[in-house]
């Protein structure tokens, strides 16, 4: 058993200290005084939360006042007290029973606690240090600190134990709780900022104010709020900023470390105060709080209103501290707007999503970094594809973040091919990645919209019958908007489909979405007949239930901006809903109550209405007969206000179905049915009489072709179902549908026979089933 | 030592732990006393008081007389470890010189 050299020195120092002060006895207090100058003991004390300065001061006072000096100068001999000796013996005993060989400073510290009525132990306890703290430190923290400087030992290991009130952290709070963005820029860790000149200008403008010089970036996640601040730091570093903020330093507040390990009430506040104080001492400092909403409520106790934001308020308003914040619209709404006092101290700067063109430029600017990292090169086409596809497919995320992701993923994908793989990222690679991220089949990514528009008219006409004129007008309008001749501010088109029910208005909208390969969003306006239902579309006003959720309409369009938006039965909607629609038709945007803007520029707005249909159906009295021309127009004028009618691209009237058309529709349904039956090895054929029967029964002047479905159901499908399951079609076969005396009859045949003009594919027909 | 109170106590509803910095009891001071006996010489007592408790002659004599008359004399008030050490030193010194002088300490 031996003393460590450091401990030996400390004991010598303790004896010397006693002599210097004119004491003939060296007490534990002398020893403690010497030990707090020992590196290892210092670490143990700091780790246990001691304030060394304070401890030293109280020891000083105690030694001067409480220990009797011997008269007549320094003593010739200094004797350690019994307790002094006991402490060292106890430490030795403890260690030898544990099988250790060397006694070090902290071990003696532990032994001091066992001394009754000891002032040394008392002073340690006053610092909040218990025997357990020191023992814990020795057991788990000692080897790590060995040989390190005491301050390093305190702050470099973020152990929850000792961080609590570590004076080292509080001494240099900027280093402990903030990141110096200028330094990061100097190390080249910050990507350059491309574009965003307007936002930067405004930021510098706000920062140059005398008071309330605090810009606050509000924008959706991924649009690059943090990038703006980092870009600013980079420019400051490069000296590429106006004079007022030349030489400024931006500190990024790290809320994580600020909170981590704050064990006791007041710890957090002390840290934040320390940061603020340190910043106030630096007139050129700018504090950047990312996710500003996190300071609201941070550090608040249950039931208390005092939180970090309230500590910030006074410094923010006075202009002594320049602070940049950033947050999203949603958080701004739900947190900052509630704390108006905090919000008013910031100047809100909205950061919008960049356009696809801007995104392309941003990508170009960053490309070098990604090429270097992945060891690949990107073709210009790949970059363009990334911007386009991110804008089109990854709509739940924002540009440029989503586009950068595509570039990054594509690079990573090629890198994984190994050293032998390609080194050039082509647009095809980006497409694959985009399809994977958007979880859609890769071929839909390359879906050629232009080709589908060219074929739009024939495609639509092949599924919608008897509305050739309406379809032509619709397609013409879509072509015009796609050609770029239409106003870029407005939706692709705003159409009102009128006409009697059951003529295919809704069907056109559905087919349109399918043919164009874009989304389909349908709202049944009969659900929006009351005044308050407007809030369902655009979000509830503040103070009402559902305020923090967005509106149904805005949400739907934000999610699928490329879509056919069908508002069914628009005439049933409350007039207030129309006012909302005016906005969409005119400017192509709609702002919900959260301030989030939905972009309707890529939306094809279709409203259907059967206004005027009743008038059309009404037979005129007297001579002339026929339908009342112009009556429907009157009804239309009565219902829709002039400003609404003005904004429509076209009102497309759908005609009532003629018997001719009905035959085609019957054929269409028959074809559908045949396809279903084919799976069961059954072919179907319809005689002319049957076609005519269904066309006639399925049509109604008031309901259009709608009854057809029901007639098919009742007279065709139901009897067939029976046969399919248990009867003569159970093993497949051929069925001929005929009508005799307005009654549907079935003839089952062994093999298909195509006698009439209207035949259907005949595969796998049944063999043995025969009747009649 | 206040072992239990030094642990942070947690509010029941959650939230922050509040530290109850233990009110540590101030360590007591101790009185060192000399006891009368019939064999120790007055001179020896005076000498002990002067060398171990650094009293001047007048003071030492006064304390010695208090021991003589009242049975005990107060040598001074010290922290525990100093008191303890002084007691040991005095008794040790007395035995070496063949005196049964008794020195003791008591908490205030």
PDB file of N, CA, C and O in Angstrom, chain A residues 302-330:
ATOM      1  N   UNK A 302     -44.603  22.081 -13.935  1.00  0.00           N
ATOM      2  CA  UNK A 302     -46.034  21.828 -13.970  1.00  0.00           C
ATOM      3  C   UNK A 302     -46.760  22.975 -13.299  1.00  0.00           C
ATOM      4  O   UNK A 302     -46.494  23.297 -12.150  1.00  0.00           O
ATOM      5  N   UNK A 303     -47.660  23.547 -14.061  1.00  0.00           N
ATOM      6  CA  UNK A 303     -48.444  24.635 -13.510  1.00  0.00           C
ATOM      7  C   UNK A 303     -47.775  25.988 -13.587  1.00  0.00           C
ATOM      8  O   UNK A 303     -48.396  27.004 -13.339  1.00  0.00           O
ATOM      9  N   UNK A 304     -46.500  26.019 -13.971  1.00  0.00           N
ATOM     10  CA  UNK A 304     -45.822  27.296 -14.031  1.00  0.00           C
ATOM     11  C   UNK A 304     -45.865  27.871 -15.432  1.00  0.00           C
ATOM     12  O   UNK A 304     -45.981  27.147 -16.405  1.00  0.00           O
ATOM     13  N   UNK A 305     -45.792  29.168 -15.543  1.00  0.00           N
ATOM     14  CA  UNK A 305     -45.792  29.762 -16.872  1.00  0.00           C
ATOM     15  C   UNK A 305     -44.413  30.269 -17.250  1.00  0.00           C
ATOM     16  O   UNK A 305     -44.210  30.761 -18.336  1.00  0.00           O
ATOM     17  N   UNK A 306     -43.492  30.178 -16.331  1.00  0.00           N
ATOM     18  CA  UNK A 306     -42.151  30.693 -16.610  1.00  0.00           C
ATOM     19  C   UNK A 306     -41.411  29.670 -17.455  1.00  0.00           C
ATOM     20  O   UNK A 306     -41.158  28.563 -17.022  1.00  0.00           O
ATOM     21  N   UNK A 307     -41.094  30.032 -18.670  1.00  0.00           N
ATOM     22  CA  UNK A 307     -40.351  29.110 -19.515  1.00  0.00           C
ATOM     23  C   UNK A 307     -39.262  29.870 -20.258  1.00  0.00           C
ATOM     24  O   UNK A 307     -39.054  31.061 -20.032  1.00  0.00           O
ATOM     25  N   UNK A 308     -38.594  29.157 -21.138  1.00  0.00           N
ATOM     26  CA  UNK A 308     -37.454  29.753 -21.822  1.00  0.00           C
ATOM     27  C   UNK A 308     -37.854  30.976 -22.622  1.00  0.00           C
ATOM     28  O   UNK A 308     -37.125  31.971 -22.652  1.00  0.00           O
ATOM     29  N   UNK A 309     -39.033  30.921 -23.237  1.00  0.00           N
ATOM     30  CA  UNK A 309     -39.408  32.050 -24.077  1.00  0.00           C
ATOM     31  C   UNK A 309     -39.567  33.316 -23.243  1.00  0.00           C
ATOM     32  O   UNK A 309     -39.274  34.414 -23.697  1.00  0.00           O
ATOM     33  N   UNK A 310     -40.004  33.147 -21.992  1.00  0.00           N
ATOM     34  CA  UNK A 310     -40.165  34.323 -21.146  1.00  0.00           C
ATOM     35  C   UNK A 310     -38.826  34.889 -20.693  1.00  0.00           C
ATOM     36  O   UNK A 310     -38.712  36.068 -20.394  1.00  0.00           O
ATOM     37  N   UNK A 311     -37.827  34.023 -20.650  1.00  0.00           N
ATOM     38  CA  UNK A 311     -36.494  34.521 -20.331  1.00  0.00           C
ATOM     39  C   UNK A 311     -35.935  35.291 -21.519  1.00  0.00           C
ATOM     40  O   UNK A 311     -35.152  36.223 -21.359  1.00  0.00           O
ATOM     41  N   UNK A 312     -36.352  34.868 -22.702  1.00  0.00           N
ATOM     42  CA  UNK A 312     -35.825  35.491 -23.917  1.00  0.00           C
ATOM     43  C   UNK A 312     -36.440  36.861 -24.167  1.00  0.00           C
ATOM     44  O   UNK A 312     -35.780  37.750 -24.691  1.00  0.00           O
ATOM     45  N   UNK A 313     -37.715  36.995 -23.793  1.00  0.00           N
ATOM     46  CA  UNK A 313     -38.465  38.173 -24.209  1.00  0.00           C
ATOM     47  C   UNK A 313     -37.772  39.507 -23.924  1.00  0.00           C
ATOM     48  O   UNK A 313     -37.649  40.323 -24.824  1.00  0.00           O
ATOM     49  N   UNK A 314     -37.344  39.732 -22.693  1.00  0.00           N
ATOM     50  CA  UNK A 314     -36.757  41.041 -22.421  1.00  0.00           C
ATOM     51  C   UNK A 314     -35.554  41.355 -23.306  1.00  0.00           C
ATOM     52  O   UNK A 314     -35.431  42.464 -23.819  1.00  0.00           O
ATOM     53  N   UNK A 315     -34.686  40.385 -23.520  1.00  0.00           N
ATOM     54  CA  UNK A 315     -33.501  40.660 -24.331  1.00  0.00           C
ATOM     55  C   UNK A 315     -33.865  40.863 -25.790  1.00  0.00           C
ATOM     56  O   UNK A 315     -33.203  41.616 -26.501  1.00  0.00           O
ATOM     57  N   UNK A 316     -34.897  40.177 -26.214  1.00  0.00           N
ATOM     58  CA  UNK A 316     -35.271  40.283 -27.626  1.00  0.00           C
ATOM     59  C   UNK A 316     -35.805  41.669 -27.951  1.00  0.00           C
ATOM     60  O   UNK A 316     -35.436  42.275 -28.946  1.00  0.00           O
ATOM     61  N   UNK A 317     -36.693  42.138 -27.069  1.00  0.00           N
ATOM     62  CA  UNK A 317     -37.345  43.401 -27.357  1.00  0.00           C
ATOM     63  C   UNK A 317     -36.397  44.581 -27.309  1.00  0.00           C
ATOM     64  O   UNK A 317     -36.544  45.544 -28.056  1.00  0.00           O
ATOM     65  N   UNK A 318     -35.416  44.505 -26.449  1.00  0.00           N
ATOM     66  CA  UNK A 318     -34.566  45.661 -26.236  1.00  0.00           C
ATOM     67  C   UNK A 318     -33.578  45.874 -27.359  1.00  0.00           C
ATOM     68  O   UNK A 318     -32.964  46.918 -27.472  1.00  0.00           O
ATOM     69  N   UNK A 319     -33.403  44.882 -28.213  1.00  0.00           N
ATOM     70  CA  UNK A 319     -32.447  45.052 -29.303  1.00  0.00           C
ATOM     71  C   UNK A 319     -31.025  44.773 -28.899  1.00  0.00           C
ATOM     72  O   UNK A 319     -30.108  44.915 -29.701  1.00  0.00           O
ATOM     73  N   UNK A 320     -30.850  44.353 -27.644  1.00  0.00           N
ATOM     74  CA  UNK A 320     -29.484  44.087 -27.192  1.00  0.00           C
ATOM     75  C   UNK A 320     -28.944  42.813 -27.822  1.00  0.00           C
ATOM     76  O   UNK A 320     -27.746  42.636 -27.955  1.00  0.00           O
ATOM     77  N   UNK A 321     -29.863  41.942 -28.138  1.00  0.00           N
ATOM     78  CA  UNK A 321     -29.450  40.647 -28.687  1.00  0.00           C
ATOM     79  C   UNK A 321     -30.142  40.460 -30.020  1.00  0.00           C
ATOM     80  O   UNK A 321     -31.344  40.649 -30.144  1.00  0.00           O
ATOM     81  N   UNK A 322     -29.379  40.086 -31.010  1.00  0.00           N
ATOM     82  CA  UNK A 322     -30.005  39.787 -32.293  1.00  0.00           C
ATOM     83  C   UNK A 322     -30.240  38.288 -32.378  1.00  0.00           C
ATOM     84  O   UNK A 322     -29.346  37.503 -32.066  1.00  0.00           O
ATOM     85  N   UNK A 323     -31.430  37.947 -32.750  1.00  0.00           N
ATOM     86  CA  UNK A 323     -31.794  36.535 -32.719  1.00  0.00           C
ATOM     87  C   UNK A 323     -32.547  36.172 -33.989  1.00  0.00           C
ATOM     88  O   UNK A 323     -33.446  36.896 -34.411  1.00  0.00           O
ATOM     89  N   UNK A 324     -32.146  35.093 -34.605  1.00  0.00           N
ATOM     90  CA  UNK A 324     -32.875  34.586 -35.764  1.00  0.00           C
ATOM     91  C   UNK A 324     -33.609  33.324 -35.322  1.00  0.00           C
ATOM     92  O   UNK A 324     -33.024  32.468 -34.664  1.00  0.00           O
ATOM     93  N   UNK A 325     -34.883  33.254 -35.667  1.00  0.00           N
ATOM     94  CA  UNK A 325     -35.632  32.046 -35.326  1.00  0.00           C
ATOM     95  C   UNK A 325     -36.107  31.373 -36.590  1.00  0.00           C
ATOM     96  O   UNK A 325     -36.115  31.978 -37.666  1.00  0.00           O
ATOM     97  N   UNK A 326     -36.478  30.122 -36.474  1.00  0.00           N
ATOM     98  CA  UNK A 326     -37.108  29.472 -37.611  1.00  0.00           C
ATOM     99  C   UNK A 326     -38.128  28.480 -37.104  1.00  0.00           C
ATOM    100  O   UNK A 326     -37.947  27.874 -36.051  1.00  0.00           O
ATOM    101  N   UNK A 327     -39.214  28.370 -37.825  1.00  0.00           N
ATOM    102  CA  UNK A 327     -40.273  27.461 -37.421  1.00  0.00           C
ATOM    103  C   UNK A 327     -41.157  27.162 -38.626  1.00  0.00           C
ATOM    104  O   UNK A 327     -41.022  27.792 -39.661  1.00  0.00           O
ATOM    105  N   UNK A 328     -42.025  26.189 -38.499  1.00  0.00           N
ATOM    106  CA  UNK A 328     -42.920  25.869 -39.606  1.00  0.00           C
ATOM    107  C   UNK A 328     -44.240  26.586 -39.415  1.00  0.00           C
ATOM    108  O   UNK A 328     -44.538  27.068 -38.328  1.00  0.00           O
ATOM    109  N   UNK A 329     -45.015  26.640 -40.477  1.00  0.00           N
ATOM    110  CA  UNK A 329     -46.302  27.311 -40.402  1.00  0.00           C
ATOM    111  C   UNK A 329     -47.151  26.718 -39.295  1.00  0.00           C
ATOM    112  O   UNK A 329     -47.777  27.415 -38.516  1.00  0.00           O
ATOM    113  N   UNK A 330     -47.127  25.399 -39.263  1.00  0.00           N
ATOM    114  CA  UNK A 330     -47.987  24.717 -38.312  1.00  0.00           C
ATOM    115  C   UNK A 330     -47.611  25.055 -36.877  1.00  0.00           C
ATOM    116  O   UNK A 330     -48.469  25.358 -36.051  1.00  0.00           O
TER     117      UNK A 330
END
